[in-house]
């Protein structure tokens, strides 16, 4: 098995979250020293002018990042792409979560989706459909996100009150899930 390829894939999958040396060692089932050698080998390959990515050590995690010398092109892509046609299913899902739950943090969005939303949030902010609306009181004071006037305009809404009633989209016969939901909270209250 090509561990260098696996390592590259893992770095891609973890995205903005990054991954520690210990986690990579556990996942690849090799020593930390062997992981370091693989990282150095991969980093050397990315240093070529022909590559658009690099490996960075930020905080205590390793992550793939774009090269700073290309940032003008990336910025142009993100800011000039105001065409909202073809929003991905992930973008629509994140927009719906924010619209119905604002203000909300990225971590709360990730918990609802079960997957990282960092890239999608950046694209939606760049397109002007959502915005940062302050800081949460949660530890680390994460950013809060809300929909924008452009979101309302794009979807033909006068205000957030014009959003469809979410109950229209829920299954009609949901007694089993409802009982599970209420029983969990009854247990918490009675404890």
PDB file of C-alpha atoms in Angstrom:
ATOM      1  CA  UNK A   1       0.000   0.000   0.000  1.00  0.00           C
ATOM      2  CA  UNK A   2       1.264   3.487  -0.856  1.00  0.00           C
ATOM      3  CA  UNK A   3       1.280   5.224   2.538  1.00  0.00           C
ATOM      4  CA  UNK A   4       2.340   8.507   0.946  1.00  0.00           C
ATOM      5  CA  UNK A   5      -0.877   8.527  -1.080  1.00  0.00           C
ATOM      6  CA  UNK A   6      -2.935   7.568   1.960  1.00  0.00           C
ATOM      7  CA  UNK A   7      -1.323  10.374   3.976  1.00  0.00           C
ATOM      8  CA  UNK A   8      -2.099  12.876   1.220  1.00  0.00           C
ATOM      9  CA  UNK A   9      -5.708  11.698   1.136  1.00  0.00           C
ATOM     10  CA  UNK A  10      -6.039  11.968   4.913  1.00  0.00           C
ATOM     11  CA  UNK A  11      -4.677  15.542   4.825  1.00  0.00           C
ATOM     12  CA  UNK A  12      -7.217  16.385   2.126  1.00  0.00           C
ATOM     13  CA  UNK A  13     -10.129  14.834   4.021  1.00  0.00           C
ATOM     14  CA  UNK A  14      -9.396  16.573   7.334  1.00  0.00           C
ATOM     15  CA  UNK A  15      -9.354  19.947   5.557  1.00  0.00           C
ATOM     16  CA  UNK A  16      -9.181  23.038   7.761  1.00  0.00           C
ATOM     17  CA  UNK A  17      -9.301  20.988  10.942  1.00  0.00           C
ATOM     18  CA  UNK A  18      -5.846  19.544  10.352  1.00  0.00           C
ATOM     19  CA  UNK A  19      -4.486  16.410  11.981  1.00  0.00           C
ATOM     20  CA  UNK A  20      -1.880  15.787  14.663  1.00  0.00           C
ATOM     21  CA  UNK A  21       1.180  13.614  14.308  1.00  0.00           C
ATOM     22  CA  UNK A  22      -0.302  11.231  16.885  1.00  0.00           C
ATOM     23  CA  UNK A  23      -3.553  10.863  14.923  1.00  0.00           C
ATOM     24  CA  UNK A  24      -1.668  10.206  11.679  1.00  0.00           C
ATOM     25  CA  UNK A  25       0.481   7.595  13.415  1.00  0.00           C
ATOM     26  CA  UNK A  26      -2.623   5.852  14.759  1.00  0.00           C
ATOM     27  CA  UNK A  27      -4.490   5.958  11.420  1.00  0.00           C
ATOM     28  CA  UNK A  28      -1.559   4.836   9.281  1.00  0.00           C
ATOM     29  CA  UNK A  29      -0.491   2.309  11.944  1.00  0.00           C
ATOM     30  CA  UNK A  30       3.149   3.408  11.783  1.00  0.00           C
ATOM     31  CA  UNK A  31       5.498   5.186  14.195  1.00  0.00           C
ATOM     32  CA  UNK A  32       5.599   8.971  14.561  1.00  0.00           C
ATOM     33  CA  UNK A  33       9.109   8.953  13.100  1.00  0.00           C
ATOM     34  CA  UNK A  34       7.840   7.141   9.995  1.00  0.00           C
ATOM     35  CA  UNK A  35       4.986   9.645   9.700  1.00  0.00           C
ATOM     36  CA  UNK A  36       7.516  12.503   9.909  1.00  0.00           C
ATOM     37  CA  UNK A  37       9.539  10.935   7.075  1.00  0.00           C
ATOM     38  CA  UNK A  38       6.394  10.612   4.934  1.00  0.00           C
ATOM     39  CA  UNK A  39       5.419  14.207   5.704  1.00  0.00           C
ATOM     40  CA  UNK A  40       8.865  15.481   4.702  1.00  0.00           C
ATOM     41  CA  UNK A  41       8.740  13.454   1.485  1.00  0.00           C
ATOM     42  CA  UNK A  42       5.267  14.773   0.615  1.00  0.00           C
ATOM     43  CA  UNK A  43       6.220  18.316   1.600  1.00  0.00           C
ATOM     44  CA  UNK A  44       9.210  18.151  -0.749  1.00  0.00           C
ATOM     45  CA  UNK A  45       6.947  17.074  -3.631  1.00  0.00           C
ATOM     46  CA  UNK A  46       4.616  20.019  -2.938  1.00  0.00           C
ATOM     47  CA  UNK A  47       7.478  22.538  -2.969  1.00  0.00           C
ATOM     48  CA  UNK A  48       7.667  22.265  -6.760  1.00  0.00           C
ATOM     49  CA  UNK A  49       6.473  25.373  -8.634  1.00  0.00           C
ATOM     50  CA  UNK A  50       4.123  23.093 -10.552  1.00  0.00           C
ATOM     51  CA  UNK A  51       2.070  22.369  -7.426  1.00  0.00           C
ATOM     52  CA  UNK A  52      -0.610  24.604  -5.917  1.00  0.00           C
ATOM     53  CA  UNK A  53      -0.632  23.099  -2.443  1.00  0.00           C
ATOM     54  CA  UNK A  54       1.762  22.841   0.480  1.00  0.00           C
ATOM     55  CA  UNK A  55       1.812  21.136   3.854  1.00  0.00           C
ATOM     56  CA  UNK A  56       1.778  23.517   6.808  1.00  0.00           C
ATOM     57  CA  UNK A  57       2.211  22.922  10.508  1.00  0.00           C
ATOM     58  CA  UNK A  58      -0.231  25.270  12.219  1.00  0.00           C
ATOM     59  CA  UNK A  59      -0.930  25.054  15.926  1.00  0.00           C
ATOM     60  CA  UNK A  60      -0.291  21.402  16.661  1.00  0.00           C
ATOM     61  CA  UNK A  61      -1.775  20.083  13.432  1.00  0.00           C
ATOM     62  CA  UNK A  62      -0.646  19.435   9.885  1.00  0.00           C
ATOM     63  CA  UNK A  63      -2.874  20.542   7.032  1.00  0.00           C
ATOM     64  CA  UNK A  64      -2.868  21.056   3.300  1.00  0.00           C
ATOM     65  CA  UNK A  65      -3.021  24.727   2.338  1.00  0.00           C
ATOM     66  CA  UNK A  66      -2.837  26.654  -0.888  1.00  0.00           C
ATOM     67  CA  UNK A  67       0.362  28.497  -1.713  1.00  0.00           C
ATOM     68  CA  UNK A  68       0.393  32.124  -0.624  1.00  0.00           C
ATOM     69  CA  UNK A  69       1.914  33.235  -3.921  1.00  0.00           C
ATOM     70  CA  UNK A  70      -1.322  32.138  -5.673  1.00  0.00           C
ATOM     71  CA  UNK A  71      -3.708  33.919  -3.297  1.00  0.00           C
ATOM     72  CA  UNK A  72      -4.690  36.623  -5.810  1.00  0.00           C
ATOM     73  CA  UNK A  73      -6.078  33.948  -8.137  1.00  0.00           C
ATOM     74  CA  UNK A  74      -7.991  32.216  -5.339  1.00  0.00           C
ATOM     75  CA  UNK A  75      -9.421  35.524  -4.143  1.00  0.00           C
ATOM     76  CA  UNK A  76     -10.505  36.368  -7.695  1.00  0.00           C
ATOM     77  CA  UNK A  77     -12.261  33.015  -7.945  1.00  0.00           C
ATOM     78  CA  UNK A  78     -14.097  33.429  -4.644  1.00  0.00           C
ATOM     79  CA  UNK A  79     -15.158  37.049  -5.131  1.00  0.00           C
ATOM     80  CA  UNK A  80     -15.985  37.025  -8.839  1.00  0.00           C
ATOM     81  CA  UNK A  81     -18.155  33.941  -8.589  1.00  0.00           C
ATOM     82  CA  UNK A  82     -21.405  35.727  -7.729  1.00  0.00           C
ATOM     83  CA  UNK A  83     -23.378  33.317  -9.900  1.00  0.00           C
ATOM     84  CA  UNK A  84     -25.619  31.538  -7.432  1.00  0.00           C
ATOM     85  CA  UNK A  85     -26.877  29.055 -10.002  1.00  0.00           C
ATOM     86  CA  UNK A  86     -25.674  25.598  -9.296  1.00  0.00           C
ATOM     87  CA  UNK A  87     -25.320  25.839  -5.539  1.00  0.00           C
ATOM     88  CA  UNK A  88     -24.163  22.437  -4.405  1.00  0.00           C
ATOM     89  CA  UNK A  89     -26.381  20.252  -2.245  1.00  0.00           C
ATOM     90  CA  UNK A  90     -23.922  20.868   0.617  1.00  0.00           C
ATOM     91  CA  UNK A  91     -24.260  24.645   0.176  1.00  0.00           C
ATOM     92  CA  UNK A  92     -28.059  24.415   0.128  1.00  0.00           C
ATOM     93  CA  UNK A  93     -27.994  22.234   3.238  1.00  0.00           C
ATOM     94  CA  UNK A  94     -25.761  24.700   5.103  1.00  0.00           C
ATOM     95  CA  UNK A  95     -27.932  27.637   3.975  1.00  0.00           C
ATOM     96  CA  UNK A  96     -31.070  25.901   5.261  1.00  0.00           C
ATOM     97  CA  UNK A  97     -29.443  25.119   8.615  1.00  0.00           C
ATOM     98  CA  UNK A  98     -28.346  28.737   9.043  1.00  0.00           C
ATOM     99  CA  UNK A  99     -31.651  30.192   7.858  1.00  0.00           C
ATOM    100  CA  UNK A 100     -33.706  28.150  10.331  1.00  0.00           C
ATOM    101  CA  UNK A 101     -31.267  28.284  13.260  1.00  0.00           C
ATOM    102  CA  UNK A 102     -29.469  31.623  13.063  1.00  0.00           C
ATOM    103  CA  UNK A 103     -27.326  32.808  14.647  1.00  0.00           C
ATOM    104  CA  UNK A 104     -25.352  29.568  14.654  1.00  0.00           C
ATOM    105  CA  UNK A 105     -21.698  28.501  14.897  1.00  0.00           C
ATOM    106  CA  UNK A 106     -19.773  26.346  12.427  1.00  0.00           C
ATOM    107  CA  UNK A 107     -19.427  23.606  15.041  1.00  0.00           C
ATOM    108  CA  UNK A 108     -23.214  23.498  15.524  1.00  0.00           C
ATOM    109  CA  UNK A 109     -23.667  23.293  11.737  1.00  0.00           C
ATOM    110  CA  UNK A 110     -21.065  20.498  11.553  1.00  0.00           C
ATOM    111  CA  UNK A 111     -22.868  18.581  14.324  1.00  0.00           C
ATOM    112  CA  UNK A 112     -26.170  18.763  12.424  1.00  0.00           C
ATOM    113  CA  UNK A 113     -24.572  17.716   9.135  1.00  0.00           C
ATOM    114  CA  UNK A 114     -22.095  15.198  10.525  1.00  0.00           C
ATOM    115  CA  UNK A 115     -19.316  16.628   8.330  1.00  0.00           C
ATOM    116  CA  UNK A 116     -17.077  19.702   8.247  1.00  0.00           C
ATOM    117  CA  UNK A 117     -18.650  22.801   6.705  1.00  0.00           C
ATOM    118  CA  UNK A 118     -15.623  25.114   6.720  1.00  0.00           C
ATOM    119  CA  UNK A 119     -15.111  25.285   2.958  1.00  0.00           C
ATOM    120  CA  UNK A 120     -18.827  25.634   2.246  1.00  0.00           C
ATOM    121  CA  UNK A 121     -19.145  28.454   4.796  1.00  0.00           C
ATOM    122  CA  UNK A 122     -16.232  30.341   3.201  1.00  0.00           C
ATOM    123  CA  UNK A 123     -17.820  30.048  -0.243  1.00  0.00           C
ATOM    124  CA  UNK A 124     -21.216  31.189   1.042  1.00  0.00           C
ATOM    125  CA  UNK A 125     -19.650  34.183   2.807  1.00  0.00           C
ATOM    126  CA  UNK A 126     -17.733  35.052  -0.392  1.00  0.00           C
ATOM    127  CA  UNK A 127     -20.977  34.850  -2.389  1.00  0.00           C
ATOM    128  CA  UNK A 128     -22.664  37.153   0.112  1.00  0.00           C
ATOM    129  CA  UNK A 129     -25.415  34.684   1.075  1.00  0.00           C
ATOM    130  CA  UNK A 130     -24.344  34.491   4.724  1.00  0.00           C
ATOM    131  CA  UNK A 131     -22.272  36.677   7.020  1.00  0.00           C
ATOM    132  CA  UNK A 132     -20.506  36.557  10.339  1.00  0.00           C
ATOM    133  CA  UNK A 133     -22.760  38.197  12.905  1.00  0.00           C
ATOM    134  CA  UNK A 134     -20.654  38.281  16.038  1.00  0.00           C
ATOM    135  CA  UNK A 135     -19.104  35.847  18.457  1.00  0.00           C
ATOM    136  CA  UNK A 136     -20.713  33.101  20.519  1.00  0.00           C
ATOM    137  CA  UNK A 137     -20.316  32.933  24.287  1.00  0.00           C
ATOM    138  CA  UNK A 138     -19.151  29.316  23.916  1.00  0.00           C
ATOM    139  CA  UNK A 139     -15.533  28.468  24.778  1.00  0.00           C
ATOM    140  CA  UNK A 140     -13.192  29.797  22.119  1.00  0.00           C
ATOM    141  CA  UNK A 141     -15.797  32.414  21.146  1.00  0.00           C
ATOM    142  CA  UNK A 142     -16.549  30.944  17.690  1.00  0.00           C
ATOM    143  CA  UNK A 143     -18.101  33.060  14.940  1.00  0.00           C
ATOM    144  CA  UNK A 144     -21.871  33.177  14.576  1.00  0.00           C
ATOM    145  CA  UNK A 145     -23.427  33.060  11.091  1.00  0.00           C
ATOM    146  CA  UNK A 146     -26.653  34.571   9.742  1.00  0.00           C
ATOM    147  CA  UNK A 147     -28.292  34.856   6.333  1.00  0.00           C
ATOM    148  CA  UNK A 148     -27.996  38.150   4.414  1.00  0.00           C
ATOM    149  CA  UNK A 149     -30.264  40.409   2.389  1.00  0.00           C
ATOM    150  CA  UNK A 150     -28.728  38.806  -0.719  1.00  0.00           C
ATOM    151  CA  UNK A 151     -29.960  35.412   0.537  1.00  0.00           C
ATOM    152  CA  UNK A 152     -33.480  36.812   0.877  1.00  0.00           C
ATOM    153  CA  UNK A 153     -33.289  38.417  -2.578  1.00  0.00           C
ATOM    154  CA  UNK A 154     -31.967  35.277  -4.212  1.00  0.00           C
ATOM    155  CA  UNK A 155     -34.732  33.105  -2.765  1.00  0.00           C
ATOM    156  CA  UNK A 156     -37.433  35.758  -3.316  1.00  0.00           C
ATOM    157  CA  UNK A 157     -38.184  36.324   0.365  1.00  0.00           C
ATOM    158  CA  UNK A 158     -39.128  39.635   1.959  1.00  0.00           C
ATOM    159  CA  UNK A 159     -37.883  38.540   5.377  1.00  0.00           C
ATOM    160  CA  UNK A 160     -36.838  35.469   7.307  1.00  0.00           C
ATOM    161  CA  UNK A 161     -40.486  35.089   8.368  1.00  0.00           C
ATOM    162  CA  UNK A 162     -41.282  34.114   4.764  1.00  0.00           C
ATOM    163  CA  UNK A 163     -39.265  30.898   5.022  1.00  0.00           C
ATOM    164  CA  UNK A 164     -41.464  27.824   4.545  1.00  0.00           C
ATOM    165  CA  UNK A 165     -42.683  26.196   7.748  1.00  0.00           C
ATOM    166  CA  UNK A 166     -40.150  23.494   8.508  1.00  0.00           C
ATOM    167  CA  UNK A 167     -42.871  21.093   9.650  1.00  0.00           C
ATOM    168  CA  UNK A 168     -43.941  20.836   5.993  1.00  0.00           C
ATOM    169  CA  UNK A 169     -40.713  18.953   5.306  1.00  0.00           C
ATOM    170  CA  UNK A 170     -40.838  16.550   8.245  1.00  0.00           C
ATOM    171  CA  UNK A 171     -42.310  13.065   7.853  1.00  0.00           C
ATOM    172  CA  UNK A 172     -45.992  13.028   8.857  1.00  0.00           C
ATOM    173  CA  UNK A 173     -45.883   9.789  10.879  1.00  0.00           C
ATOM    174  CA  UNK A 174     -42.939  10.510  13.137  1.00  0.00           C
ATOM    175  CA  UNK A 175     -44.323   9.297  16.488  1.00  0.00           C
ATOM    176  CA  UNK A 176     -41.450   6.856  17.020  1.00  0.00           C
ATOM    177  CA  UNK A 177     -38.778   9.557  16.592  1.00  0.00           C
ATOM    178  CA  UNK A 178     -40.831  12.017  18.639  1.00  0.00           C
ATOM    179  CA  UNK A 179     -41.090   9.507  21.506  1.00  0.00           C
ATOM    180  CA  UNK A 180     -37.336   8.895  21.353  1.00  0.00           C
ATOM    181  CA  UNK A 181     -36.663  12.638  21.379  1.00  0.00           C
ATOM    182  CA  UNK A 182     -38.949  13.375  24.335  1.00  0.00           C
ATOM    183  CA  UNK A 183     -37.809  10.296  26.273  1.00  0.00           C
ATOM    184  CA  UNK A 184     -34.191  11.442  26.142  1.00  0.00           C
ATOM    185  CA  UNK A 185     -35.121  14.771  27.678  1.00  0.00           C
ATOM    186  CA  UNK A 186     -37.385  13.171  30.285  1.00  0.00           C
ATOM    187  CA  UNK A 187     -34.439  11.016  31.375  1.00  0.00           C
ATOM    188  CA  UNK A 188     -32.245  14.124  31.655  1.00  0.00           C
ATOM    189  CA  UNK A 189     -34.852  15.981  33.723  1.00  0.00           C
ATOM    190  CA  UNK A 190     -35.538  13.044  36.024  1.00  0.00           C
ATOM    191  CA  UNK A 191     -31.824  12.369  36.668  1.00  0.00           C
TER     192      UNK A 191
END
